[in-house]
Short mmCIF file of C-alpha atoms and ligand atoms in Angstrom, two decimals:
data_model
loop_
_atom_site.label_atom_id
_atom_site.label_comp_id
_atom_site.label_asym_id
_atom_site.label_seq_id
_atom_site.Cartn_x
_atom_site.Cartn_y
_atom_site.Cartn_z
CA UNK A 14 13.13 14.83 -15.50
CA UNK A 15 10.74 13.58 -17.99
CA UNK A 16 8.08 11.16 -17.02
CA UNK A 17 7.49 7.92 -19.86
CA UNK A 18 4.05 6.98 -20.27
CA UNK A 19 4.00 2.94 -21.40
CA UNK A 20 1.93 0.01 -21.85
CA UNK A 21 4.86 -2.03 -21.91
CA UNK A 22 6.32 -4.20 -18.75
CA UNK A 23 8.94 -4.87 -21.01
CA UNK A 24 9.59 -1.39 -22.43
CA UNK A 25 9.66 -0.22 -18.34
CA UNK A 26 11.55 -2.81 -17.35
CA UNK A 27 14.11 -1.09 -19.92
CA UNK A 28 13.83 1.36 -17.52
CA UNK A 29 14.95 0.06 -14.37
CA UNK A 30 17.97 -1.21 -16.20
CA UNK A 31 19.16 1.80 -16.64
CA UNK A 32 18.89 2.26 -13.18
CA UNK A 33 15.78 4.18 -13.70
CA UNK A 34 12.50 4.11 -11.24
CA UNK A 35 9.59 2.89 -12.63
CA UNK A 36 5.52 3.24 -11.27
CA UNK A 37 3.85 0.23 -11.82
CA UNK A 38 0.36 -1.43 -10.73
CA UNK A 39 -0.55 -4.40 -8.39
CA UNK A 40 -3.49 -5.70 -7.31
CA UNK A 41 -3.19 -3.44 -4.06
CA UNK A 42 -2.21 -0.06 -5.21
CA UNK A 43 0.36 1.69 -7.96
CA UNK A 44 3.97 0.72 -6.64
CA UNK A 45 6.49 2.81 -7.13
CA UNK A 46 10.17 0.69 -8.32
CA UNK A 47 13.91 0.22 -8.48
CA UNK A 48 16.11 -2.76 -8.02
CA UNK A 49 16.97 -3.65 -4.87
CA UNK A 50 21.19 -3.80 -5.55
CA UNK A 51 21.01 -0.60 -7.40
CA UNK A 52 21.55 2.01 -4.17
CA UNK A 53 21.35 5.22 -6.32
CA UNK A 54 18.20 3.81 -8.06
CA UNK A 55 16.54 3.18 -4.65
CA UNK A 56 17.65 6.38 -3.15
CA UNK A 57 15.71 8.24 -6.18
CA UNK A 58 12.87 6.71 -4.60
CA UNK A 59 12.92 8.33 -1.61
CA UNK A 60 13.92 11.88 -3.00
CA UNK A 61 10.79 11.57 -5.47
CA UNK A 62 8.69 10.41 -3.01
CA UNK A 63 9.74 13.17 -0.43
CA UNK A 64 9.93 9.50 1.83
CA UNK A 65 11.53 10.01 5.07
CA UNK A 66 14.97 7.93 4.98
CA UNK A 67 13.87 6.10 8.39
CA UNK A 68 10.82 4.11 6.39
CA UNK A 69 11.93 0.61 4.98
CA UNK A 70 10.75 -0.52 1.46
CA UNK A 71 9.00 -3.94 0.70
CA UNK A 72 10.90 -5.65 -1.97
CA UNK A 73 8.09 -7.31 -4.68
CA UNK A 74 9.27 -10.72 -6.51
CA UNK A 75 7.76 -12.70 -9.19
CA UNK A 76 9.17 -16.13 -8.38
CA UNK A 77 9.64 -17.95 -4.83
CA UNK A 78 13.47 -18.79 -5.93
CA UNK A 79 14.02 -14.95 -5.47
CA UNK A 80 13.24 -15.00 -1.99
CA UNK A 81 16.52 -16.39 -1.27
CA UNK A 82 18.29 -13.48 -2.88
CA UNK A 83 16.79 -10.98 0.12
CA UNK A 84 16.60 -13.79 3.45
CA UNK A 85 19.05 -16.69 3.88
CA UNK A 86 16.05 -18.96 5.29
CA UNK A 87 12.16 -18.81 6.28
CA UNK A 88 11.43 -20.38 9.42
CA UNK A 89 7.76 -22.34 9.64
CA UNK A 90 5.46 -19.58 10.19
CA UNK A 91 6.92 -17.54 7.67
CA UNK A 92 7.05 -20.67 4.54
CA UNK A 93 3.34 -21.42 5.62
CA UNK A 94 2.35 -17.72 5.38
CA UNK A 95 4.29 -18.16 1.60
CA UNK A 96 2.57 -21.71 0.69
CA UNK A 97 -0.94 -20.04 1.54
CA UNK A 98 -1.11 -16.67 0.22
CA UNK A 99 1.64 -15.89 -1.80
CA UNK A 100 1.13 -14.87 -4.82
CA UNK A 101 -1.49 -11.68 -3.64
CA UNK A 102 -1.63 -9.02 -1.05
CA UNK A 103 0.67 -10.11 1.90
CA UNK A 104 4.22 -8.60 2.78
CA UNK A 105 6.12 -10.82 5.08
CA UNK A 106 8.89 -9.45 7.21
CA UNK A 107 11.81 -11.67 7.83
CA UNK A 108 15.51 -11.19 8.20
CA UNK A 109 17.39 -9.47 5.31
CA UNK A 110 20.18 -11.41 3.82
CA UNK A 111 23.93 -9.53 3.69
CA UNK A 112 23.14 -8.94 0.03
CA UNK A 113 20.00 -6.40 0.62
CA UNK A 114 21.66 -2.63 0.67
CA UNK A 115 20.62 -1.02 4.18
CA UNK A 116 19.33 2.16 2.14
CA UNK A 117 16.45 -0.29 1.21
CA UNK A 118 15.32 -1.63 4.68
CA UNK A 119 15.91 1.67 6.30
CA UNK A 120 18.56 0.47 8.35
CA UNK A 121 16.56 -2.50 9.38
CA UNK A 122 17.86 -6.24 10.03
CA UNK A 123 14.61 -7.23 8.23
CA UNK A 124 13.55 -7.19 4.81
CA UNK A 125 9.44 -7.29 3.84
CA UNK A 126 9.34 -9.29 0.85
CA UNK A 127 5.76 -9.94 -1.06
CA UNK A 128 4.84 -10.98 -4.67
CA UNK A 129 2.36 -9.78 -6.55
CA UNK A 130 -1.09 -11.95 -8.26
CA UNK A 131 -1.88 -8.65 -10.91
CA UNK A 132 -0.28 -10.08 -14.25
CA UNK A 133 0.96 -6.89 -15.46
CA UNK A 134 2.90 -6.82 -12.33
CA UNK A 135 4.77 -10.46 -12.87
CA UNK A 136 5.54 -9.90 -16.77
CA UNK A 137 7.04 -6.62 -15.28
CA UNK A 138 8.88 -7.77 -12.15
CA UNK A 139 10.02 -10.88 -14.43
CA UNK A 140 11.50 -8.88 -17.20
CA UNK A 141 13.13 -6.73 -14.31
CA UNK A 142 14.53 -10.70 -13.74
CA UNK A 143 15.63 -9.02 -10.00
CA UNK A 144 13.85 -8.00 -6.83
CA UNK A 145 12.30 -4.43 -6.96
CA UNK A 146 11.99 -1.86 -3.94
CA UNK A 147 8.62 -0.03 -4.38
CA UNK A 148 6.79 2.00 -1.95
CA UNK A 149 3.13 3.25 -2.78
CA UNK A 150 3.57 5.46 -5.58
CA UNK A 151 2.03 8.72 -4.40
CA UNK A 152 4.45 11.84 -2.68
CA UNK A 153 4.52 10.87 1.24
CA UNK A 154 2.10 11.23 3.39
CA UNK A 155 -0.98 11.55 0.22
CA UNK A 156 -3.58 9.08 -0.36
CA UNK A 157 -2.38 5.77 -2.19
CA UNK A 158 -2.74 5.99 -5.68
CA UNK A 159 -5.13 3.42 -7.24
CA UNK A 160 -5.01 4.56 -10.97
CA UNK A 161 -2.02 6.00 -12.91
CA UNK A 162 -3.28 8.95 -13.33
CA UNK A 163 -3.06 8.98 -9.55
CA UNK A 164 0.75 8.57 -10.04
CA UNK A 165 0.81 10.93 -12.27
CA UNK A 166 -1.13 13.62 -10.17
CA UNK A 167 2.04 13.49 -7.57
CA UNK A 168 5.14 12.45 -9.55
CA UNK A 169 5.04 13.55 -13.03
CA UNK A 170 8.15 14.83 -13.49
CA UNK A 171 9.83 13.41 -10.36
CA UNK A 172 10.47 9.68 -11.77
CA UNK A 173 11.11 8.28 -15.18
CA UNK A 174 8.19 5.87 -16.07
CA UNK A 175 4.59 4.64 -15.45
CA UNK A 176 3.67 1.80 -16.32
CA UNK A 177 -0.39 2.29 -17.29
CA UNK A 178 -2.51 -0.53 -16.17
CA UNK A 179 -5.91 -0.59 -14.84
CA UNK A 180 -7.59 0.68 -11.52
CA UNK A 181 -6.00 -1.54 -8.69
CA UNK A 182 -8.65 -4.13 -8.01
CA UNK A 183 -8.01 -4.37 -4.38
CA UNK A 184 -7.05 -0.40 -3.73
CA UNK A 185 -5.81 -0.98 -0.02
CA UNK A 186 -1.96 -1.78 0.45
CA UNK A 187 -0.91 -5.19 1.30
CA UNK A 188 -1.31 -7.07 4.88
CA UNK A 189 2.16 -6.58 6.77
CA UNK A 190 3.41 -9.69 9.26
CA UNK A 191 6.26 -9.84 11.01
CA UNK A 192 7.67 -12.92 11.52
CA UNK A 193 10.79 -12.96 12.58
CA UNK A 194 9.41 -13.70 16.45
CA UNK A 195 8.13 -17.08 17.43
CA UNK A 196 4.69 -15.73 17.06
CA UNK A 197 4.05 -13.46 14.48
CA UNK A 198 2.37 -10.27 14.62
CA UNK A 199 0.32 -8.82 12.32
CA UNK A 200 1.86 -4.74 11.66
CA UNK A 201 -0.53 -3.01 8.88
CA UNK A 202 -4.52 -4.26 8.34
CA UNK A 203 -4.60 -5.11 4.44
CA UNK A 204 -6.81 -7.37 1.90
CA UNK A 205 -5.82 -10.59 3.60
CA UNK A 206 -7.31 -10.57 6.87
CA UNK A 207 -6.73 -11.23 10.03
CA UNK A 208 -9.19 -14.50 10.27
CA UNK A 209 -7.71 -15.48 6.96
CA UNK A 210 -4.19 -15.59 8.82
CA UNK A 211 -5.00 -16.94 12.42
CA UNK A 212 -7.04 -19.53 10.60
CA UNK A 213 -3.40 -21.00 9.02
CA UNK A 214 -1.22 -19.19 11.99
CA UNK A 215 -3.66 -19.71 14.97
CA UNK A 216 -0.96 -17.63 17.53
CA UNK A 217 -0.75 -14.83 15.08
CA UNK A 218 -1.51 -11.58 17.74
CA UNK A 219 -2.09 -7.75 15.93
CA UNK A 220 0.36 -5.15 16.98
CA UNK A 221 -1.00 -2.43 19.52
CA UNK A 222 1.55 -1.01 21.50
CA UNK A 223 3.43 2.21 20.67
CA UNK A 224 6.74 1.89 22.63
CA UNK A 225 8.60 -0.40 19.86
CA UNK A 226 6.17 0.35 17.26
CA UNK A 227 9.30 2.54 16.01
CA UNK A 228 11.74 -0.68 15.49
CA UNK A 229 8.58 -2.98 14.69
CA UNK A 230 7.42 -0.87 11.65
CA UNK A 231 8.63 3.12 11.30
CA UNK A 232 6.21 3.25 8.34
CA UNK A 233 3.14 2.97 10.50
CA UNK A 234 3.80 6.32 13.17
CA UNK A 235 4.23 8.62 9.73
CA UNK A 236 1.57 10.37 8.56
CA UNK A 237 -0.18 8.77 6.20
CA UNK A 238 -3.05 8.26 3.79
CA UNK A 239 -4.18 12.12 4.01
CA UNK A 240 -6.21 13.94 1.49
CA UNK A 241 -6.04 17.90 2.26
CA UNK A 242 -9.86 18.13 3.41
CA UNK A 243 -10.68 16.53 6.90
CA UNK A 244 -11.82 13.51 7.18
CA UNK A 245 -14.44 12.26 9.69
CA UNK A 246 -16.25 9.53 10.79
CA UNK A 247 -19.88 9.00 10.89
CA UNK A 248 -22.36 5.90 11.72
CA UNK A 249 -24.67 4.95 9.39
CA UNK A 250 -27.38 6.74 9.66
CA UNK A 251 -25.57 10.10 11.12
CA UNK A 252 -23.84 12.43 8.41
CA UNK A 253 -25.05 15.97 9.00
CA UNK A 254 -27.93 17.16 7.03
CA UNK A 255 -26.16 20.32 6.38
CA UNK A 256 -22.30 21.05 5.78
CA UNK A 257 -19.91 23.69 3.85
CA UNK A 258 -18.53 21.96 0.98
CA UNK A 259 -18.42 18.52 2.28
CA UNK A 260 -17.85 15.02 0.46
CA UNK A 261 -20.12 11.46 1.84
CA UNK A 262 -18.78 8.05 1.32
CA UNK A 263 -20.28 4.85 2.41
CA UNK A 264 -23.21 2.25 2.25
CA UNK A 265 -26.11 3.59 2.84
CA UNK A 266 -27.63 6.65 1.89
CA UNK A 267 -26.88 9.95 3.96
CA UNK A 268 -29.92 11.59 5.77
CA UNK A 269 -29.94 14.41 3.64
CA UNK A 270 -28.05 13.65 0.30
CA UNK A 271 -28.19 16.75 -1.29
CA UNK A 272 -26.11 18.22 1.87
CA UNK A 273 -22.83 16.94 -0.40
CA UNK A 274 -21.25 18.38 -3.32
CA UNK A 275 -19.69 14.94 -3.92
CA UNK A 276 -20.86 11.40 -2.69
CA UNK A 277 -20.09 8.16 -3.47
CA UNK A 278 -22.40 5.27 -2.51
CA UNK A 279 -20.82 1.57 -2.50
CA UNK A 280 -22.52 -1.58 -3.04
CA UNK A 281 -20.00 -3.58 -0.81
CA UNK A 282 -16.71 -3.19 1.74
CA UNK A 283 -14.88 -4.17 -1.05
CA UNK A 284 -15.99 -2.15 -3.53
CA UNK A 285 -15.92 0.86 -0.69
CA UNK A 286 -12.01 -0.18 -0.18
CA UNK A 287 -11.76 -0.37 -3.45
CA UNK A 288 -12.59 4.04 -4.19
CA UNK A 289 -11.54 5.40 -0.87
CA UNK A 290 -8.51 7.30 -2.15
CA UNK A 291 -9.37 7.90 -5.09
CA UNK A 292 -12.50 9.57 -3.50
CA UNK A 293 -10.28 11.47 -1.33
CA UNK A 294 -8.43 12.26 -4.48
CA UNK A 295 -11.04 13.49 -6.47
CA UNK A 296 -12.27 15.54 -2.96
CA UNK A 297 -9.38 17.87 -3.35
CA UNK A 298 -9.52 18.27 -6.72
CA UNK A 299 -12.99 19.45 -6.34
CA UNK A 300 -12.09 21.91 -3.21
CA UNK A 301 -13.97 19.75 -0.60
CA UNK A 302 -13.42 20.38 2.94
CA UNK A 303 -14.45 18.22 5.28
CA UNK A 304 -15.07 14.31 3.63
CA UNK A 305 -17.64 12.46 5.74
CA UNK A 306 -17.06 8.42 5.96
CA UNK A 307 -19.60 6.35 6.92
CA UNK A 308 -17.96 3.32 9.03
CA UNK A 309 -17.90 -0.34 8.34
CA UNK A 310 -18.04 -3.23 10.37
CA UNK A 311 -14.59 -4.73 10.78
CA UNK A 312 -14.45 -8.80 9.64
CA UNK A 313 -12.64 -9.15 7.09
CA UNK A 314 -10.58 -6.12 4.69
CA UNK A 315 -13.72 -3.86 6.68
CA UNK A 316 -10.53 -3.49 9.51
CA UNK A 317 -8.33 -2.56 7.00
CA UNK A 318 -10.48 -0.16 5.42
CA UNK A 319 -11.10 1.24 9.06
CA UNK A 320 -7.62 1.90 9.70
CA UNK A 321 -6.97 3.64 6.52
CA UNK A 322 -9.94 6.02 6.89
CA UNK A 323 -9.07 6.81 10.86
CA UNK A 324 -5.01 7.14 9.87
CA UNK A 325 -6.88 9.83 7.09
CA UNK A 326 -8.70 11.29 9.79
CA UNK A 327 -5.59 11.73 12.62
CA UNK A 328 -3.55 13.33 10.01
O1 TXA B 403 0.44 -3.21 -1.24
C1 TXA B 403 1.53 -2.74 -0.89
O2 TXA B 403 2.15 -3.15 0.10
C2 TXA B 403 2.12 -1.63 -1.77
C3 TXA B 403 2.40 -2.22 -3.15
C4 TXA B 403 3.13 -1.25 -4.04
O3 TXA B 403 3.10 -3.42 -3.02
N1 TXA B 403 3.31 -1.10 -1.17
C5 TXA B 403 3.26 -0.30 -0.05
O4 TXA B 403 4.49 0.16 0.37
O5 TXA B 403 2.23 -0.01 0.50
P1 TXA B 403 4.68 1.31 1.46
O6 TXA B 403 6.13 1.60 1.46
O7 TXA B 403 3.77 2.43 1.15
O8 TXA B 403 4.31 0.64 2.81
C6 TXA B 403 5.18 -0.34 3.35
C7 TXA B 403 4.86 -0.61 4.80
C8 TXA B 403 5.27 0.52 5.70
O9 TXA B 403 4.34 0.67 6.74
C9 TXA B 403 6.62 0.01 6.22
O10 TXA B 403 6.97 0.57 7.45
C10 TXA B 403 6.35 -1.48 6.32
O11 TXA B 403 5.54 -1.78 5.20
N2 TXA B 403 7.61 -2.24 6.21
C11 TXA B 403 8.38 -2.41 5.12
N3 TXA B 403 9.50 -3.10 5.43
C12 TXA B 403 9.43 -3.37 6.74
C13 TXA B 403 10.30 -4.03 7.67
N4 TXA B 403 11.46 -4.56 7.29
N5 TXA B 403 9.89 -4.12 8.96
C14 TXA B 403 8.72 -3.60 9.35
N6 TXA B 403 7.87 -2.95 8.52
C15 TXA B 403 8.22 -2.83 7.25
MG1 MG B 404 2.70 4.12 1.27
#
């Protein structure tokens, strides 16, 4: 298959039309898209991601009226997580409507349904003028691509369009809240933070246990996130002062900088969330094999940022 490069929401939007899957930025990370009623388009997702089948897609909309073409109705918790923070980085779970294809939830009774602030992303999704599937447009189980190029690292040739934007400005993937239970529960660490819910949602709890984590969210026990070096974790203050081919990231200078063949020093969390995996990228482009990431306190997207570098480091 032959990859189109664009500029053009409208010209990709052509694409999924045609039943086509388009990559596309956000404000998190590159998406990767097909329209939600189109089962053969959505199952090319999955083949060109190498996705397993058991991991539901997050449908992205560009006006609130779509919602009620994936859920019949919000209940409270879910309409005040909408009134606060949608449009931006939060995916709220809620029951799927008959209409939604099964292929698309994985199966599930619940549809995750977020809309995007980046406004390449709306002229996009509106020209689409229908809800579009899109997982994180990198092959499973990689790093999350944060620039096209990223995309086009792992899927050239596998899908039939990017859509070139800029860097993602946020570079994590979105916040992920269930609420279809009385009290919701917060499933993936993202941009919008846990204090940022509880403060509008004050019995909001986070999701620990393991034994339904299957039915809660089968996207979170895959593998995820990995670059092909290992990853580990340091304190500030304690990357080695000598290593084979190793990589630093963090805030503060390593002991011994001239230990690393690459480093990257970040002003902020955000701007640290902001190049992880594109760090991670460039690592294994450059042969690196062991990354060394300096943690972060956890307020605010610092959790989120945590959980993506220790996922990185499991794998
Ligand atoms: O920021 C993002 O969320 C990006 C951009 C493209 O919007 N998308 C993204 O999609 O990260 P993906 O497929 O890589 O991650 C979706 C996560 C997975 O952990 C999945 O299991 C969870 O959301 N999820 C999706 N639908 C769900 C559902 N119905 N119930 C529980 N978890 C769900
Ligand atoms: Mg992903």
């Amino acid at each position: 298959m032959k990859t189109s490069l664009t500029k053009s929401p409208a010209e990709a939007a052509e694409v999924i039309k045609r039943g086509g899957i388009v990559a596309f930025p956000t404000e998190t990370v590159y998406g990767l898209g097909a329209d939600i009623f189109n089962e053969s388009a959505v199952a090319k997702i999955f083949e060109a991601k190498m996705r397993p089948g058991d991991n539901p897609l997050i449908a992205h909309i560009h006006d609130l009226g779509q919602i009620y073409d994936l859920t019949t109705r919000l209940n409270s918790n879910a309409e005040r997580l909408v009134a606060r923070f949608f449009p931006g980085p939060l995916t709220i779970v809620v029951d799927r409507s008959d209409a939604v294809p099964l292929i698309a939830t994985a199966g599930l009774e619940t549809i995750g349904i977020r809309m995007p602030k980046l406004t390449v992303a709306r002229h996009f999704l509106s020209e689409c003028g229908t809800p579009i599937v899109a997982p994180s447009a990198n092959l499973s189980g990689r790093p999350s691509p944060t620039t096209w190029t990223a995309v086009f690292e792992d899927l050239n040739g596998r899908i039939d369009c990017i859509l070139q934007g800029d860097p993602a400005e946020i570079g994590i993937e979105s916040t992920v809240v269930d609420c279809t239970s009385p009290n919701p529960v917060l499933l993936r660490q993202g941009a919008i933070s846990f204090e940022q819910l509880r403060s509008e949602i004050p019995d909001m709890s986070v999701f620990t246990g393991s034994e339904t984590l299957a039915v809660r969210s089968p996207g979170l026990r895959h593998r995820h996130y990995s670059p092909t070096a290992k990853v580990v974790i340091v304190s500030p203050g304690k990357a080695p002062l000598s290593a084979l081919q190793a990589a630093y990231i963090g805030l503060n200078v390593p002991p011994r900088p001239t230990a690393f063949i690459l480093s990257r020093l970040c002003l902020s969390i955000d701007e640290y969330a902001k190049a992880v995996f594109e760090f991670f990228r460039e690592c294994d482009r450059q042969g690196v094999q062991t990354i060394y990431c300096e943690k972060v306190a956890e307020p605010g997207i610092g959790a989120a940022l945590m959980d993506r570098i220790r996922r990185a480091a499991d794998g």
